[in-house]
């Protein structure tokens, strides 16, 4: 497999074409972004930790029957993935109230959400990722009915698998964001699952072990990601 031109560079990852039209290389940089790219800092080791963390989680999801883009680790900061036609939407499931939900609805942080909620957001930094619903997705051609259904059902399936996985490691999966894309007619989980795109709290102390440490200036960001990885048994060597 040969690495070719850069296809695009996002806020935290760069994407490269390969000699296989169905495969890409994702390069996990050390860049850490918050507030839709308003604040970006380099955090040593974050790219490598996230690349290995993501590989571990994607393999668990695939083993549970969820179609993912992940193929294999290529290097400490790179993975080979299926090239998807990404939908410009983000799927968020919440088990515990935090973040924008608290601001939007005046709900207290830490409240259990039962049953969990599902929200769509438009992936658009300039517009600050506004919340949208199924009608917007259909009306503006961002996805079909079938794709909407698949995204919702796969995002909830991920919740079942990962809530249990994190619980075994003494962690609460507070909420998370997923992105999907089309691969030859099938909806497939793309992008990443790392502490950059979810909230994880220690089950006993409720200490934040995710990107909120960066957003809120709490420090020890990569150390927290490494602690989570260690508890899950992710090989960071
Ligand atoms: P952002 O776009 O939010 O700044 P990143 O820095 O993580 O995010 O950039 C990675 C980009 O690669 C995102 O736009 C994401 O949608 C896209 N992407 C992720 N996985 C795939 C894939 N398998 N095929 C095509 N594009 C992908
Ligand atoms: P929110 O509380 O800011 O809406 O975020 C909910 C979850 O989704 C949280 O774990 C962070 C994640 N998320 C991203 O990673 N990127 C995004 O652009 C959005 C909107 C959410
Ligand atoms: N929307 C994500 C966050 O709040 C990513 C970003 O803002 O760059 O962290």
mmCIF file of C-alpha atoms and ligand atoms in Angstrom:
data_model
loop_
_atom_site.group_PDB
_atom_site.id
_atom_site.type_symbol
_atom_site.label_atom_id
_atom_site.label_comp_id
_atom_site.label_asym_id
_atom_site.label_seq_id
_atom_site.Cartn_x
_atom_site.Cartn_y
_atom_site.Cartn_z
ATOM 1 C CA UNK A 1 0.000 0.000 0.000
ATOM 2 C CA UNK A 2 1.415 3.355 -1.071
ATOM 3 C CA UNK A 3 0.690 6.712 0.598
ATOM 4 C CA UNK A 4 -0.304 9.380 -1.953
ATOM 5 C CA UNK A 5 -1.443 13.037 -1.775
ATOM 6 C CA UNK A 6 -3.165 14.640 1.189
ATOM 7 C CA UNK A 7 -6.913 14.648 0.533
ATOM 8 C CA UNK A 8 -7.729 17.102 3.336
ATOM 9 C CA UNK A 9 -6.531 18.276 6.698
ATOM 10 C CA UNK A 10 -9.097 18.605 9.462
ATOM 11 C CA UNK A 11 -8.558 20.187 12.875
ATOM 12 C CA UNK A 12 -6.981 17.101 14.447
ATOM 13 C CA UNK A 13 -6.382 14.575 11.655
ATOM 14 C CA UNK A 14 -4.995 14.615 8.132
ATOM 15 C CA UNK A 15 -6.362 12.299 5.478
ATOM 16 C CA UNK A 16 -4.216 10.818 2.687
ATOM 17 C CA UNK A 17 -5.140 8.988 -0.493
ATOM 18 C CA UNK A 18 -3.491 5.657 -1.212
ATOM 19 C CA UNK A 19 -2.931 3.601 -4.367
ATOM 20 C CA UNK A 20 -6.165 1.769 -3.452
ATOM 21 C CA UNK A 21 -9.195 3.957 -4.385
ATOM 22 C CA UNK A 22 -11.199 2.329 -1.565
ATOM 23 C CA UNK A 23 -8.655 3.060 1.182
ATOM 24 C CA UNK A 24 -7.331 6.135 2.980
ATOM 25 C CA UNK A 25 -4.698 6.792 5.613
ATOM 26 C CA UNK A 26 -5.794 8.765 8.683
ATOM 27 C CA UNK A 27 -2.942 10.598 10.392
ATOM 28 C CA UNK A 28 -3.764 11.512 14.008
ATOM 29 C CA UNK A 29 -1.915 14.771 14.725
ATOM 30 C CA UNK A 30 -1.120 16.160 18.175
ATOM 31 C CA UNK A 31 -3.392 19.153 17.470
ATOM 32 C CA UNK A 32 -6.222 19.548 19.943
ATOM 33 C CA UNK A 33 -9.105 21.790 19.059
ATOM 34 C CA UNK A 34 -11.984 23.246 21.020
ATOM 35 C CA UNK A 35 -14.886 25.546 20.315
ATOM 36 C CA UNK A 36 -15.033 24.664 16.609
ATOM 37 C CA UNK A 37 -11.379 25.357 15.968
ATOM 38 C CA UNK A 38 -11.242 28.634 17.897
ATOM 39 C CA UNK A 39 -8.551 27.191 20.177
ATOM 40 C CA UNK A 40 -5.930 24.779 18.872
ATOM 41 C CA UNK A 41 -2.931 23.521 20.831
ATOM 42 C CA UNK A 42 -0.404 20.762 20.314
ATOM 43 C CA UNK A 43 -0.398 18.152 23.055
ATOM 44 C CA UNK A 44 2.565 15.766 22.967
ATOM 45 C CA UNK A 45 1.649 12.065 22.446
ATOM 46 C CA UNK A 46 -2.044 12.801 21.821
ATOM 47 C CA UNK A 47 -1.940 11.695 18.161
ATOM 48 C CA UNK A 48 -0.401 8.355 19.034
ATOM 49 C CA UNK A 49 -2.668 7.743 22.031
ATOM 50 C CA UNK A 50 -5.790 8.557 20.011
ATOM 51 C CA UNK A 51 -4.723 6.450 17.023
ATOM 52 C CA UNK A 52 -4.199 3.390 19.220
ATOM 53 C CA UNK A 53 -7.296 4.114 21.330
ATOM 54 C CA UNK A 54 -9.427 4.422 18.205
ATOM 55 C CA UNK A 55 -8.073 1.153 16.759
ATOM 56 C CA UNK A 56 -8.935 -0.657 20.000
ATOM 57 C CA UNK A 57 -12.499 0.705 20.130
ATOM 58 C CA UNK A 58 -13.194 0.194 16.408
ATOM 59 C CA UNK A 59 -12.087 -3.449 16.723
ATOM 60 C CA UNK A 60 -14.429 -3.973 19.691
ATOM 61 C CA UNK A 61 -17.304 -2.446 17.704
ATOM 62 C CA UNK A 62 -16.546 -4.559 14.630
ATOM 63 C CA UNK A 63 -16.477 -7.674 16.824
ATOM 64 C CA UNK A 64 -19.981 -6.713 18.023
ATOM 65 C CA UNK A 65 -21.204 -6.571 14.408
ATOM 66 C CA UNK A 66 -21.058 -2.805 13.830
ATOM 67 C CA UNK A 67 -19.656 -1.936 10.372
ATOM 68 C CA UNK A 68 -16.640 0.378 10.761
ATOM 69 C CA UNK A 69 -14.120 1.928 8.385
ATOM 70 C CA UNK A 70 -11.100 0.729 10.396
ATOM 71 C CA UNK A 71 -8.784 -1.746 8.690
ATOM 72 C CA UNK A 72 -5.428 -1.712 10.488
ATOM 73 C CA UNK A 73 -2.808 0.331 12.298
ATOM 74 C CA UNK A 74 -0.106 1.517 9.918
ATOM 75 C CA UNK A 75 2.251 3.405 12.249
ATOM 76 C CA UNK A 76 2.062 4.975 15.725
ATOM 77 C CA UNK A 77 0.028 7.920 14.390
ATOM 78 C CA UNK A 78 -1.569 6.409 11.267
ATOM 79 C CA UNK A 79 -4.357 3.955 10.453
ATOM 80 C CA UNK A 80 -5.640 2.494 7.191
ATOM 81 C CA UNK A 81 -9.405 2.958 6.779
ATOM 82 C CA UNK A 82 -12.060 2.411 4.128
ATOM 83 C CA UNK A 83 -12.662 5.571 2.079
ATOM 84 C CA UNK A 84 -16.214 6.647 2.885
ATOM 85 C CA UNK A 85 -18.492 9.223 1.350
ATOM 86 C CA UNK A 86 -19.047 11.082 4.644
ATOM 87 C CA UNK A 87 -22.425 12.578 5.561
ATOM 88 C CA UNK A 88 -22.075 16.146 6.927
ATOM 89 C CA UNK A 89 -23.829 15.251 10.158
ATOM 90 C CA UNK A 90 -22.767 14.305 13.671
ATOM 91 C CA UNK A 91 -24.740 11.828 15.754
ATOM 92 C CA UNK A 92 -24.718 12.400 19.527
ATOM 93 C CA UNK A 93 -26.087 10.046 22.175
ATOM 94 C CA UNK A 94 -26.220 11.153 25.820
ATOM 95 C CA UNK A 95 -26.455 8.958 28.911
ATOM 96 C CA UNK A 96 -25.730 11.718 31.439
ATOM 97 C CA UNK A 97 -26.378 15.452 31.070
ATOM 98 C CA UNK A 98 -23.312 17.584 30.236
ATOM 99 C CA UNK A 99 -22.037 20.158 27.750
ATOM 100 C CA UNK A 100 -24.350 21.866 25.299
ATOM 101 C CA UNK A 101 -27.414 19.991 26.567
ATOM 102 C CA UNK A 102 -27.091 21.679 29.972
ATOM 103 C CA UNK A 103 -26.666 25.116 28.383
ATOM 104 C CA UNK A 104 -29.532 24.593 25.950
ATOM 105 C CA UNK A 105 -32.096 23.075 28.317
ATOM 106 C CA UNK A 106 -30.981 24.360 31.712
ATOM 107 C CA UNK A 107 -30.563 20.789 32.920
ATOM 108 C CA UNK A 108 -28.089 20.129 35.734
ATOM 109 C CA UNK A 109 -24.768 18.494 34.773
ATOM 110 C CA UNK A 110 -24.592 14.910 35.987
ATOM 111 C CA UNK A 111 -28.283 14.068 35.735
ATOM 112 C CA UNK A 112 -28.940 10.530 34.423
ATOM 113 C CA UNK A 113 -30.716 10.529 31.061
ATOM 114 C CA UNK A 114 -32.995 7.498 30.792
ATOM 115 C CA UNK A 115 -33.711 6.543 28.088
ATOM 116 C CA UNK A 116 -30.630 8.054 26.405
ATOM 117 C CA UNK A 117 -31.226 10.903 23.937
ATOM 118 C CA UNK A 118 -30.181 11.115 20.298
ATOM 119 C CA UNK A 119 -29.327 14.384 18.529
ATOM 120 C CA UNK A 120 -28.131 15.301 15.041
ATOM 121 C CA UNK A 121 -25.776 18.256 14.476
ATOM 122 C CA UNK A 122 -24.684 19.751 11.171
ATOM 123 C CA UNK A 123 -20.918 19.413 10.711
ATOM 124 C CA UNK A 124 -20.112 23.044 9.992
ATOM 125 C CA UNK A 125 -17.571 24.932 12.114
ATOM 126 C CA UNK A 126 -18.505 28.374 10.727
ATOM 127 C CA UNK A 127 -22.090 27.825 11.875
ATOM 128 C CA UNK A 128 -20.849 26.230 15.137
ATOM 129 C CA UNK A 129 -22.373 22.819 14.357
ATOM 130 C CA UNK A 130 -26.055 23.736 14.799
ATOM 131 C CA UNK A 131 -28.484 21.102 16.013
ATOM 132 C CA UNK A 132 -30.690 19.756 13.200
ATOM 133 C CA UNK A 133 -33.335 17.051 12.844
ATOM 134 C CA UNK A 134 -34.336 14.367 10.342
ATOM 135 C CA UNK A 135 -36.437 16.834 8.351
ATOM 136 C CA UNK A 136 -33.417 19.084 7.686
ATOM 137 C CA UNK A 137 -31.322 16.083 6.647
ATOM 138 C CA UNK A 138 -33.969 14.951 4.156
ATOM 139 C CA UNK A 139 -34.882 18.443 2.912
ATOM 140 C CA UNK A 140 -31.322 19.523 2.194
ATOM 141 C CA UNK A 141 -30.176 16.173 0.813
ATOM 142 C CA UNK A 142 -27.628 15.434 3.569
ATOM 143 C CA UNK A 143 -28.954 11.876 3.853
ATOM 144 C CA UNK A 144 -31.813 9.554 2.926
ATOM 145 C CA UNK A 145 -34.451 8.013 5.181
ATOM 146 C CA UNK A 146 -32.547 4.746 5.077
ATOM 147 C CA UNK A 147 -29.290 6.464 6.049
ATOM 148 C CA UNK A 148 -30.996 8.366 8.896
ATOM 149 C CA UNK A 149 -32.431 5.120 10.282
ATOM 150 C CA UNK A 150 -29.092 3.338 9.965
ATOM 151 C CA UNK A 151 -27.213 6.159 11.745
ATOM 152 C CA UNK A 152 -29.676 6.198 14.634
ATOM 153 C CA UNK A 153 -29.770 2.473 15.105
ATOM 154 C CA UNK A 154 -25.982 2.022 14.775
ATOM 155 C CA UNK A 155 -25.310 4.913 17.179
ATOM 156 C CA UNK A 156 -27.543 3.275 19.807
ATOM 157 C CA UNK A 157 -25.895 -0.117 19.192
ATOM 158 C CA UNK A 158 -22.531 1.528 19.866
ATOM 159 C CA UNK A 159 -23.960 2.769 23.185
ATOM 160 C CA UNK A 160 -24.817 -0.769 24.313
ATOM 161 C CA UNK A 161 -21.354 -2.078 23.486
ATOM 162 C CA UNK A 162 -19.336 0.843 24.839
ATOM 163 C CA UNK A 163 -21.341 1.608 27.978
ATOM 164 C CA UNK A 164 -20.587 -1.951 29.116
ATOM 165 C CA UNK A 165 -16.944 -1.827 28.006
ATOM 166 C CA UNK A 166 -16.281 1.432 29.881
ATOM 167 C CA UNK A 167 -18.264 0.284 32.923
ATOM 168 C CA UNK A 168 -15.926 -2.707 33.277
ATOM 169 C CA UNK A 169 -13.075 -0.191 33.431
ATOM 170 C CA UNK A 170 -14.813 1.863 36.136
ATOM 171 C CA UNK A 171 -15.841 4.593 33.698
ATOM 172 C CA UNK A 172 -19.115 6.302 32.806
ATOM 173 C CA UNK A 173 -19.789 6.940 29.128
ATOM 174 C CA UNK A 174 -21.497 10.321 29.508
ATOM 175 C CA UNK A 175 -21.997 11.129 25.803
ATOM 176 C CA UNK A 176 -20.279 10.748 22.439
ATOM 177 C CA UNK A 177 -20.310 11.904 18.838
ATOM 178 C CA UNK A 178 -20.147 9.610 15.808
ATOM 179 C CA UNK A 179 -19.787 10.289 12.089
ATOM 180 C CA UNK A 180 -20.934 7.938 9.345
ATOM 181 C CA UNK A 181 -20.315 7.560 5.639
ATOM 182 C CA UNK A 182 -21.464 5.493 2.707
ATOM 183 C CA UNK A 183 -19.323 2.611 1.466
ATOM 184 C CA UNK A 184 -20.780 1.019 -1.665
ATOM 185 C CA UNK A 185 -24.360 1.499 -0.429
ATOM 186 C CA UNK A 186 -23.795 0.616 3.240
ATOM 187 C CA UNK A 187 -23.668 3.046 6.198
ATOM 188 C CA UNK A 188 -20.354 2.571 7.943
ATOM 189 C CA UNK A 189 -18.979 4.177 11.118
ATOM 190 C CA UNK A 190 -16.135 6.531 10.176
ATOM 191 C CA UNK A 191 -13.900 9.147 11.755
ATOM 192 C CA UNK A 192 -12.834 8.212 15.299
ATOM 193 C CA UNK A 193 -13.915 7.159 18.745
ATOM 194 C CA UNK A 194 -11.475 8.691 21.215
ATOM 195 C CA UNK A 195 -11.667 10.901 24.329
ATOM 196 C CA UNK A 196 -11.595 13.859 21.878
ATOM 197 C CA UNK A 197 -15.175 13.114 20.814
ATOM 198 C CA UNK A 198 -16.822 11.719 23.913
ATOM 199 C CA UNK A 199 -17.146 12.390 27.636
ATOM 200 C CA UNK A 200 -15.822 9.836 30.110
ATOM 201 C CA UNK A 201 -15.973 10.205 33.881
ATOM 202 C CA UNK A 202 -14.495 8.062 36.599
ATOM 203 C CA UNK A 203 -17.477 6.098 37.928
ATOM 204 C CA UNK A 204 -16.619 6.745 41.598
ATOM 205 C CA UNK A 205 -15.259 10.276 41.691
ATOM 206 C CA UNK A 206 -16.831 11.587 38.445
ATOM 207 C CA UNK A 207 -13.405 13.033 37.515
ATOM 208 C CA UNK A 208 -13.422 14.148 33.869
ATOM 209 C CA UNK A 209 -11.100 12.048 31.707
ATOM 210 C CA UNK A 210 -11.854 13.454 28.247
ATOM 211 C CA UNK A 211 -11.485 16.592 26.119
ATOM 212 C CA UNK A 212 -13.443 18.652 28.658
ATOM 213 C CA UNK A 213 -10.087 18.804 30.509
ATOM 214 C CA UNK A 214 -8.808 20.826 27.535
ATOM 215 C CA UNK A 215 -12.010 22.822 26.977
ATOM 216 C CA UNK A 216 -12.156 23.787 30.670
ATOM 217 C CA UNK A 217 -8.389 24.287 31.164
ATOM 218 C CA UNK A 218 -8.169 21.515 33.782
ATOM 219 C CA UNK A 219 -4.742 20.264 32.584
ATOM 220 C CA UNK A 220 -3.507 16.668 32.417
ATOM 221 C CA UNK A 221 -5.340 16.091 29.141
ATOM 222 C CA UNK A 222 -3.172 13.400 27.535
ATOM 223 C CA UNK A 223 -2.477 11.872 30.959
ATOM 224 C CA UNK A 224 -6.250 11.391 31.370
ATOM 225 C CA UNK A 225 -6.545 9.780 27.906
ATOM 226 C CA UNK A 226 -3.644 7.478 28.837
ATOM 227 C CA UNK A 227 -5.339 6.541 32.091
ATOM 228 C CA UNK A 228 -8.508 5.569 30.245
ATOM 229 C CA UNK A 229 -6.475 3.604 27.673
ATOM 230 C CA UNK A 230 -4.599 1.843 30.456
ATOM 231 C CA UNK A 231 -7.812 0.888 32.283
ATOM 232 C CA UNK A 232 -9.300 -0.522 29.064
ATOM 233 C CA UNK A 233 -6.174 -2.495 28.236
ATOM 234 C CA UNK A 234 -5.227 -0.537 25.097
ATOM 235 C CA UNK A 235 -1.646 -1.343 24.051
ATOM 236 C CA UNK A 236 0.120 2.052 23.947
ATOM 237 C CA UNK A 237 3.638 0.609 23.479
HETATM 238 P P1 LIG B 1 -12.695 17.949 11.510
HETATM 239 O O1 LIG B 1 -13.169 17.758 10.089
HETATM 240 O O2 LIG B 1 -13.851 17.968 12.462
HETATM 241 O O3 LIG B 1 -11.780 19.089 11.659
HETATM 242 P P2 LIG B 1 -10.630 15.890 11.768
HETATM 243 O O4 LIG B 1 -9.461 16.740 12.005
HETATM 244 O O5 LIG B 1 -10.797 14.703 12.602
HETATM 245 O O6 LIG B 1 -12.007 16.624 11.936
HETATM 246 O O7 LIG B 1 -10.589 15.517 10.231
HETATM 247 C C1 LIG B 1 -10.832 14.267 9.741
HETATM 248 C C2 LIG B 1 -11.769 14.390 8.543
HETATM 249 O O8 LIG B 1 -11.783 13.142 7.868
HETATM 250 C C3 LIG B 1 -13.206 14.696 8.946
HETATM 251 O O9 LIG B 1 -13.731 15.674 8.074
HETATM 252 C C4 LIG B 1 -13.930 13.368 8.759
HETATM 253 O O10 LIG B 1 -15.281 13.541 8.416
HETATM 254 C C5 LIG B 1 -13.134 12.728 7.630
HETATM 255 N N1 LIG B 1 -13.137 11.274 7.631
HETATM 256 C C6 LIG B 1 -13.045 10.459 8.706
HETATM 257 N N2 LIG B 1 -13.084 9.168 8.352
HETATM 258 C C7 LIG B 1 -13.197 9.140 7.003
HETATM 259 C C8 LIG B 1 -13.294 8.078 6.033
HETATM 260 N N3 LIG B 1 -13.256 6.814 6.400
HETATM 261 N N4 LIG B 1 -13.434 8.419 4.728
HETATM 262 C C9 LIG B 1 -13.471 9.727 4.357
HETATM 263 N N5 LIG B 1 -13.358 10.761 5.213
HETATM 264 C C10 LIG B 1 -13.238 10.481 6.523
HETATM 265 P P1 LIG B 2 -21.916 18.848 23.209
HETATM 266 O O1 LIG B 2 -22.313 18.662 24.630
HETATM 267 O O2 LIG B 2 -20.910 19.946 22.984
HETATM 268 O O3 LIG B 2 -23.095 18.960 22.274
HETATM 269 O O4 LIG B 2 -21.147 17.514 22.760
HETATM 270 C C1 LIG B 2 -21.707 16.236 22.948
HETATM 271 C C2 LIG B 2 -20.635 15.183 22.703
HETATM 272 O O5 LIG B 2 -20.264 15.130 21.338
HETATM 273 C C3 LIG B 2 -19.350 15.447 23.473
HETATM 274 O O6 LIG B 2 -18.807 14.195 23.885
HETATM 275 C C4 LIG B 2 -18.425 16.088 22.448
HETATM 276 C C5 LIG B 2 -18.906 15.496 21.159
HETATM 277 N N1 LIG B 2 -18.825 16.434 20.033
HETATM 278 C C6 LIG B 2 -17.667 16.490 19.285
HETATM 279 O O7 LIG B 2 -16.721 15.765 19.550
HETATM 280 N N2 LIG B 2 -17.612 17.360 18.249
HETATM 281 C C7 LIG B 2 -18.649 18.145 17.913
HETATM 282 O O8 LIG B 2 -18.533 18.921 16.952
HETATM 283 C C8 LIG B 2 -19.869 18.078 18.694
HETATM 284 C C9 LIG B 2 -21.048 18.931 18.367
HETATM 285 C C10 LIG B 2 -19.894 17.207 19.744
HETATM 286 N N1 LIG B 3 -16.531 20.719 18.320
HETATM 287 C C1 LIG B 3 -15.389 20.064 18.968
HETATM 288 C C2 LIG B 3 -15.160 20.617 20.372
HETATM 289 O O1 LIG B 3 -15.899 21.380 20.904
HETATM 290 C C3 LIG B 3 -14.182 20.210 18.143
HETATM 291 C C4 LIG B 3 -13.777 21.632 17.935
HETATM 292 O O2 LIG B 3 -14.421 22.487 18.458
HETATM 293 O O3 LIG B 3 -12.786 21.888 17.295
HETATM 294 O O4 LIG B 3 -14.230 20.258 21.005
#
